[in-house]
Amino acid sequence: MLRSYVGTNHRNWDGHVAQLGFALRTATHESTGFSPAYLNFGRELSATGDGFDILRCEDLPAVEDTNQYCEKLKGLRELYQVVSRRLEESHQRGAHRYNLRRRAVEFRVRDLVLKRNFAQSDAANFFSAKLTPRYVGPYVVAARLSPTVYALEDQQGKRIGNWHVSDLKSYQT
């Protein structure tokens, strides 16, 4: 998420952490069907501050009223079981999808590919590797050295090295 907001100025990434953290905590998770805030606190977080009225002592529940508390605990136990079941189902769906798409990748000579970006951070130039694009290119496949290793060159024909197929992906125009 930070990578999307930072762009070329890697010095102001920390100004977005609070907003992005709130977005992550309040978004409904696809697997569980609940937001992390609800699962941790038993309630949704308010983005507007409308629910922050001043409480008076007479508005607080009585200490002896434990029925409501016990009902909420039962609900949390059921919620835990629902979330556990949904996470297991999500894991099984993900494993099934991964295994369906897992194929031996082959590129032909002259194919265009993107290669994984292994950038190094440089504090002196305010450059953070974590905020760079994950893949760069396109590059041209110069040769297939083995079933898993390809020699690449840039668009001008300059060799840039040998790359494992796990660090390459097809370039889509």
PDB file of C-alpha atoms in Angstrom:
ATOM      1  CA  MET A   1       0.000   0.000   0.000  1.00  0.00           C
ATOM      2  CA  LEU A   2       2.831   2.387   0.811  1.00  0.00           C
ATOM      3  CA  ARG A   3       4.387   1.728  -2.577  1.00  0.00           C
ATOM      4  CA  SER A   4       1.203   3.029  -4.222  1.00  0.00           C
ATOM      5  CA  TYR A   5       1.315   6.388  -2.410  1.00  0.00           C
ATOM      6  CA  VAL A   6       5.015   7.162  -2.297  1.00  0.00           C
ATOM      7  CA  GLY A   7       5.937   7.377  -5.972  1.00  0.00           C
ATOM      8  CA  THR A   8       9.436   8.751  -6.523  1.00  0.00           C
ATOM      9  CA  ASN A   9       9.761  10.653  -3.225  1.00  0.00           C
ATOM     10  CA  HIS A  10      10.690   7.984  -0.697  1.00  0.00           C
ATOM     11  CA  ARG A  11      11.095  10.447   2.168  1.00  0.00           C
ATOM     12  CA  ASN A  12       7.402  10.942   3.038  1.00  0.00           C
ATOM     13  CA  TRP A  13       6.262   7.323   3.439  1.00  0.00           C
ATOM     14  CA  ASP A  14       5.713   7.697   7.187  1.00  0.00           C
ATOM     15  CA  GLY A  15       3.010  10.311   6.656  1.00  0.00           C
ATOM     16  CA  HIS A  16       0.692   7.615   5.280  1.00  0.00           C
ATOM     17  CA  VAL A  17       1.152   4.882   7.906  1.00  0.00           C
ATOM     18  CA  ALA A  18      -1.751   5.889  10.177  1.00  0.00           C
ATOM     19  CA  GLN A  19      -4.314   6.124   7.374  1.00  0.00           C
ATOM     20  CA  LEU A  20      -3.213   2.887   5.730  1.00  0.00           C
ATOM     21  CA  GLY A  21      -3.156   1.078   9.078  1.00  0.00           C
ATOM     22  CA  PHE A  22      -6.710   2.226   9.804  1.00  0.00           C
ATOM     23  CA  ALA A  23      -7.802   1.080   6.346  1.00  0.00           C
ATOM     24  CA  LEU A  24      -6.288  -2.359   6.936  1.00  0.00           C
ATOM     25  CA  ARG A  25      -7.836  -2.707  10.407  1.00  0.00           C
ATOM     26  CA  THR A  26     -11.338  -1.704   9.295  1.00  0.00           C
ATOM     27  CA  ALA A  27     -11.556  -3.510   5.945  1.00  0.00           C
ATOM     28  CA  THR A  28     -13.624  -6.690   5.859  1.00  0.00           C
ATOM     29  CA  HIS A  29     -11.309  -9.633   5.258  1.00  0.00           C
ATOM     30  CA  GLU A  30     -12.342 -11.884   2.385  1.00  0.00           C
ATOM     31  CA  SER A  31     -11.532 -15.100   4.246  1.00  0.00           C
ATOM     32  CA  THR A  32     -13.105 -14.358   7.624  1.00  0.00           C
ATOM     33  CA  GLY A  33     -15.943 -12.079   6.547  1.00  0.00           C
ATOM     34  CA  PHE A  34     -15.058  -9.717   9.415  1.00  0.00           C
ATOM     35  CA  SER A  35     -12.667  -6.823   9.899  1.00  0.00           C
ATOM     36  CA  PRO A  36      -9.602  -7.322  12.112  1.00  0.00           C
ATOM     37  CA  ALA A  37     -10.902  -4.562  14.395  1.00  0.00           C
ATOM     38  CA  TYR A  38     -14.146  -6.447  14.979  1.00  0.00           C
ATOM     39  CA  LEU A  39     -12.339  -9.707  15.679  1.00  0.00           C
ATOM     40  CA  ASN A  40      -9.934  -8.042  18.127  1.00  0.00           C
ATOM     41  CA  PHE A  41     -12.238  -5.588  19.885  1.00  0.00           C
ATOM     42  CA  GLY A  42     -15.723  -7.010  19.326  1.00  0.00           C
ATOM     43  CA  ARG A  43     -16.850  -3.831  17.561  1.00  0.00           C
ATOM     44  CA  GLU A  44     -16.203  -1.850  14.395  1.00  0.00           C
ATOM     45  CA  LEU A  45     -14.014   1.255  14.625  1.00  0.00           C
ATOM     46  CA  SER A  46     -15.603   4.613  13.892  1.00  0.00           C
ATOM     47  CA  ALA A  47     -13.981   6.677  11.172  1.00  0.00           C
ATOM     48  CA  THR A  48     -15.987   9.834  11.843  1.00  0.00           C
ATOM     49  CA  GLY A  49     -15.960  10.134  15.632  1.00  0.00           C
ATOM     50  CA  ASP A  50     -19.778  10.240  15.838  1.00  0.00           C
ATOM     51  CA  GLY A  51     -19.873   7.636  18.620  1.00  0.00           C
ATOM     52  CA  PHE A  52     -17.639   9.560  21.009  1.00  0.00           C
ATOM     53  CA  ASP A  53     -20.247  11.206  23.191  1.00  0.00           C
ATOM     54  CA  ILE A  54     -19.352  12.123  26.749  1.00  0.00           C
ATOM     55  CA  LEU A  55     -20.352   9.277  29.054  1.00  0.00           C
ATOM     56  CA  ARG A  56     -22.039   9.947  32.365  1.00  0.00           C
ATOM     57  CA  CYS A  57     -21.818   7.584  35.335  1.00  0.00           C
ATOM     58  CA  GLU A  58     -25.543   6.778  35.138  1.00  0.00           C
ATOM     59  CA  ASP A  59     -25.091   5.648  31.510  1.00  0.00           C
ATOM     60  CA  LEU A  60     -22.636   2.885  32.453  1.00  0.00           C
ATOM     61  CA  PRO A  61     -24.058  -0.639  32.933  1.00  0.00           C
ATOM     62  CA  ALA A  62     -24.453  -1.976  36.441  1.00  0.00           C
ATOM     63  CA  VAL A  63     -21.705  -4.254  37.728  1.00  0.00           C
ATOM     64  CA  GLU A  64     -24.258  -6.937  38.682  1.00  0.00           C
ATOM     65  CA  ASP A  65     -25.581  -7.174  35.114  1.00  0.00           C
ATOM     66  CA  THR A  66     -23.530 -10.174  33.961  1.00  0.00           C
ATOM     67  CA  ASN A  67     -26.125 -11.758  31.658  1.00  0.00           C
ATOM     68  CA  GLN A  68     -25.291  -9.434  28.815  1.00  0.00           C
ATOM     69  CA  TYR A  69     -21.567 -10.066  29.348  1.00  0.00           C
ATOM     70  CA  CYS A  70     -22.092 -13.864  29.333  1.00  0.00           C
ATOM     71  CA  GLU A  71     -24.147 -13.657  26.142  1.00  0.00           C
ATOM     72  CA  LYS A  72     -21.390 -11.665  24.469  1.00  0.00           C
ATOM     73  CA  LEU A  73     -18.815 -14.275  25.543  1.00  0.00           C
ATOM     74  CA  LYS A  74     -20.959 -17.033  24.037  1.00  0.00           C
ATOM     75  CA  GLY A  75     -21.192 -15.015  20.852  1.00  0.00           C
ATOM     76  CA  LEU A  76     -17.416 -14.609  20.762  1.00  0.00           C
ATOM     77  CA  ARG A  77     -16.938 -18.357  21.155  1.00  0.00           C
ATOM     78  CA  GLU A  78     -19.281 -18.956  18.218  1.00  0.00           C
ATOM     79  CA  LEU A  79     -17.531 -16.199  16.250  1.00  0.00           C
ATOM     80  CA  TYR A  80     -14.174 -17.907  16.873  1.00  0.00           C
ATOM     81  CA  GLN A  81     -15.549 -21.178  15.503  1.00  0.00           C
ATOM     82  CA  VAL A  82     -17.017 -19.444  12.435  1.00  0.00           C
ATOM     83  CA  VAL A  83     -13.752 -17.616  11.707  1.00  0.00           C
ATOM     84  CA  SER A  84     -11.690 -20.799  12.199  1.00  0.00           C
ATOM     85  CA  ARG A  85     -13.929 -22.694   9.775  1.00  0.00           C
ATOM     86  CA  ARG A  86     -13.802 -19.879   7.204  1.00  0.00           C
ATOM     87  CA  LEU A  87     -10.017 -19.633   7.422  1.00  0.00           C
ATOM     88  CA  GLU A  88      -9.658 -23.391   6.879  1.00  0.00           C
ATOM     89  CA  GLU A  89     -11.992 -23.222   3.869  1.00  0.00           C
ATOM     90  CA  SER A  90     -10.043 -20.248   2.523  1.00  0.00           C
ATOM     91  CA  HIS A  91      -6.784 -22.145   2.945  1.00  0.00           C
ATOM     92  CA  GLN A  92      -8.174 -25.106   1.015  1.00  0.00           C
ATOM     93  CA  ARG A  93      -9.465 -22.837  -1.785  1.00  0.00           C
ATOM     94  CA  GLY A  94      -6.118 -21.060  -1.983  1.00  0.00           C
ATOM     95  CA  ALA A  95      -4.178 -24.317  -2.137  1.00  0.00           C
ATOM     96  CA  HIS A  96      -6.508 -25.589  -4.846  1.00  0.00           C
ATOM     97  CA  ARG A  97      -6.137 -22.357  -6.888  1.00  0.00           C
ATOM     98  CA  TYR A  98      -2.361 -22.362  -6.460  1.00  0.00           C
ATOM     99  CA  ASN A  99      -2.062 -25.951  -7.616  1.00  0.00           C
ATOM    100  CA  LEU A 100      -4.310 -25.276 -10.611  1.00  0.00           C
ATOM    101  CA  ARG A 101      -2.149 -22.388 -11.793  1.00  0.00           C
ATOM    102  CA  ARG A 102       1.207 -23.956 -10.974  1.00  0.00           C
ATOM    103  CA  ARG A 103       2.762 -24.798 -14.299  1.00  0.00           C
ATOM    104  CA  ALA A 104       6.256 -25.258 -15.598  1.00  0.00           C
ATOM    105  CA  VAL A 105       7.014 -21.904 -17.227  1.00  0.00           C
ATOM    106  CA  GLU A 106       8.887 -21.838 -20.507  1.00  0.00           C
ATOM    107  CA  PHE A 107       9.997 -18.849 -22.511  1.00  0.00           C
ATOM    108  CA  ARG A 108      11.189 -18.822 -26.092  1.00  0.00           C
ATOM    109  CA  VAL A 109      14.160 -16.874 -27.410  1.00  0.00           C
ATOM    110  CA  ARG A 110      13.108 -13.283 -28.256  1.00  0.00           C
ATOM    111  CA  ASP A 111      10.176 -13.348 -25.780  1.00  0.00           C
ATOM    112  CA  LEU A 112       9.723 -10.215 -23.693  1.00  0.00           C
ATOM    113  CA  VAL A 113       9.863 -10.776 -19.927  1.00  0.00           C
ATOM    114  CA  LEU A 114       9.947  -8.764 -16.709  1.00  0.00           C
ATOM    115  CA  LYS A 115      12.596  -9.643 -14.135  1.00  0.00           C
ATOM    116  CA  ARG A 116      12.359  -9.330 -10.373  1.00  0.00           C
ATOM    117  CA  ASN A 117      13.834  -6.073  -9.107  1.00  0.00           C
ATOM    118  CA  PHE A 118      16.565  -6.595  -6.504  1.00  0.00           C
ATOM    119  CA  ALA A 119      17.091  -2.915  -5.692  1.00  0.00           C
ATOM    120  CA  GLN A 120      19.248  -1.895  -2.713  1.00  0.00           C
ATOM    121  CA  SER A 121      18.257   0.895  -0.338  1.00  0.00           C
ATOM    122  CA  ASP A 122      20.373   4.040  -0.295  1.00  0.00           C
ATOM    123  CA  ALA A 123      19.760   6.301   2.701  1.00  0.00           C
ATOM    124  CA  ALA A 124      22.083   9.008   1.382  1.00  0.00           C
ATOM    125  CA  ASN A 125      19.839   9.474  -1.664  1.00  0.00           C
ATOM    126  CA  PHE A 126      16.579   8.902   0.246  1.00  0.00           C
ATOM    127  CA  PHE A 127      15.884   5.707  -1.676  1.00  0.00           C
ATOM    128  CA  SER A 128      14.073   2.756  -0.100  1.00  0.00           C
ATOM    129  CA  ALA A 129      14.167  -0.612  -1.875  1.00  0.00           C
ATOM    130  CA  LYS A 130      10.884  -1.658  -0.268  1.00  0.00           C
ATOM    131  CA  LEU A 131       9.080   1.075  -2.166  1.00  0.00           C
ATOM    132  CA  THR A 132      10.406   0.232  -5.637  1.00  0.00           C
ATOM    133  CA  PRO A 133       8.481  -1.764  -8.261  1.00  0.00           C
ATOM    134  CA  ARG A 134       8.789  -5.520  -7.798  1.00  0.00           C
ATOM    135  CA  TYR A 135       9.475  -6.192 -11.489  1.00  0.00           C
ATOM    136  CA  VAL A 136      11.363  -4.147 -14.074  1.00  0.00           C
ATOM    137  CA  GLY A 137      11.737  -4.451 -17.815  1.00  0.00           C
ATOM    138  CA  PRO A 138      10.829  -5.529 -20.387  1.00  0.00           C
ATOM    139  CA  TYR A 139      13.872  -7.571 -21.310  1.00  0.00           C
ATOM    140  CA  VAL A 140      14.441  -9.974 -24.180  1.00  0.00           C
ATOM    141  CA  VAL A 141      15.164 -13.667 -23.674  1.00  0.00           C
ATOM    142  CA  ALA A 142      18.538 -14.178 -25.372  1.00  0.00           C
ATOM    143  CA  ALA A 143      18.958 -17.897 -24.691  1.00  0.00           C
ATOM    144  CA  ARG A 144      17.556 -20.782 -22.709  1.00  0.00           C
ATOM    145  CA  LEU A 145      20.467 -22.157 -20.713  1.00  0.00           C
ATOM    146  CA  SER A 146      18.478 -24.866 -18.906  1.00  0.00           C
ATOM    147  CA  PRO A 147      14.801 -25.604 -18.211  1.00  0.00           C
ATOM    148  CA  THR A 148      14.910 -23.089 -15.350  1.00  0.00           C
ATOM    149  CA  VAL A 149      17.620 -20.548 -16.315  1.00  0.00           C
ATOM    150  CA  TYR A 150      17.428 -17.936 -19.068  1.00  0.00           C
ATOM    151  CA  ALA A 151      19.959 -15.418 -20.361  1.00  0.00           C
ATOM    152  CA  LEU A 152      18.458 -11.937 -20.728  1.00  0.00           C
ATOM    153  CA  GLU A 153      19.427  -8.826 -22.617  1.00  0.00           C
ATOM    154  CA  ASP A 154      17.947  -5.327 -22.720  1.00  0.00           C
ATOM    155  CA  GLN A 155      16.178  -3.836 -25.751  1.00  0.00           C
ATOM    156  CA  GLN A 156      19.511  -2.638 -27.192  1.00  0.00           C
ATOM    157  CA  GLY A 157      21.081  -6.128 -27.044  1.00  0.00           C
ATOM    158  CA  LYS A 158      23.261  -5.630 -23.933  1.00  0.00           C
ATOM    159  CA  ARG A 159      23.479  -8.794 -21.802  1.00  0.00           C
ATOM    160  CA  ILE A 160      22.170  -8.345 -18.262  1.00  0.00           C
ATOM    161  CA  GLY A 161      22.838 -11.820 -16.916  1.00  0.00           C
ATOM    162  CA  ASN A 162      21.280 -15.198 -16.302  1.00  0.00           C
ATOM    163  CA  TRP A 163      18.001 -15.407 -14.397  1.00  0.00           C
ATOM    164  CA  HIS A 164      16.044 -18.220 -12.792  1.00  0.00           C
ATOM    165  CA  VAL A 165      12.514 -18.709 -14.106  1.00  0.00           C
ATOM    166  CA  SER A 166      11.058 -17.964 -10.643  1.00  0.00           C
ATOM    167  CA  ASP A 167      12.402 -14.387 -10.983  1.00  0.00           C
ATOM    168  CA  LEU A 168      10.804 -13.862 -14.405  1.00  0.00           C
ATOM    169  CA  LYS A 169       7.326 -13.257 -15.656  1.00  0.00           C
ATOM    170  CA  SER A 170       5.900 -12.769 -19.091  1.00  0.00           C
ATOM    171  CA  TYR A 171       5.622  -9.175 -20.295  1.00  0.00           C
ATOM    172  CA  GLN A 172       2.046  -8.296 -21.253  1.00  0.00           C
ATOM    173  CA  THR A 173       1.750  -5.359 -23.648  1.00  0.00           C
TER     174      THR A 173
END
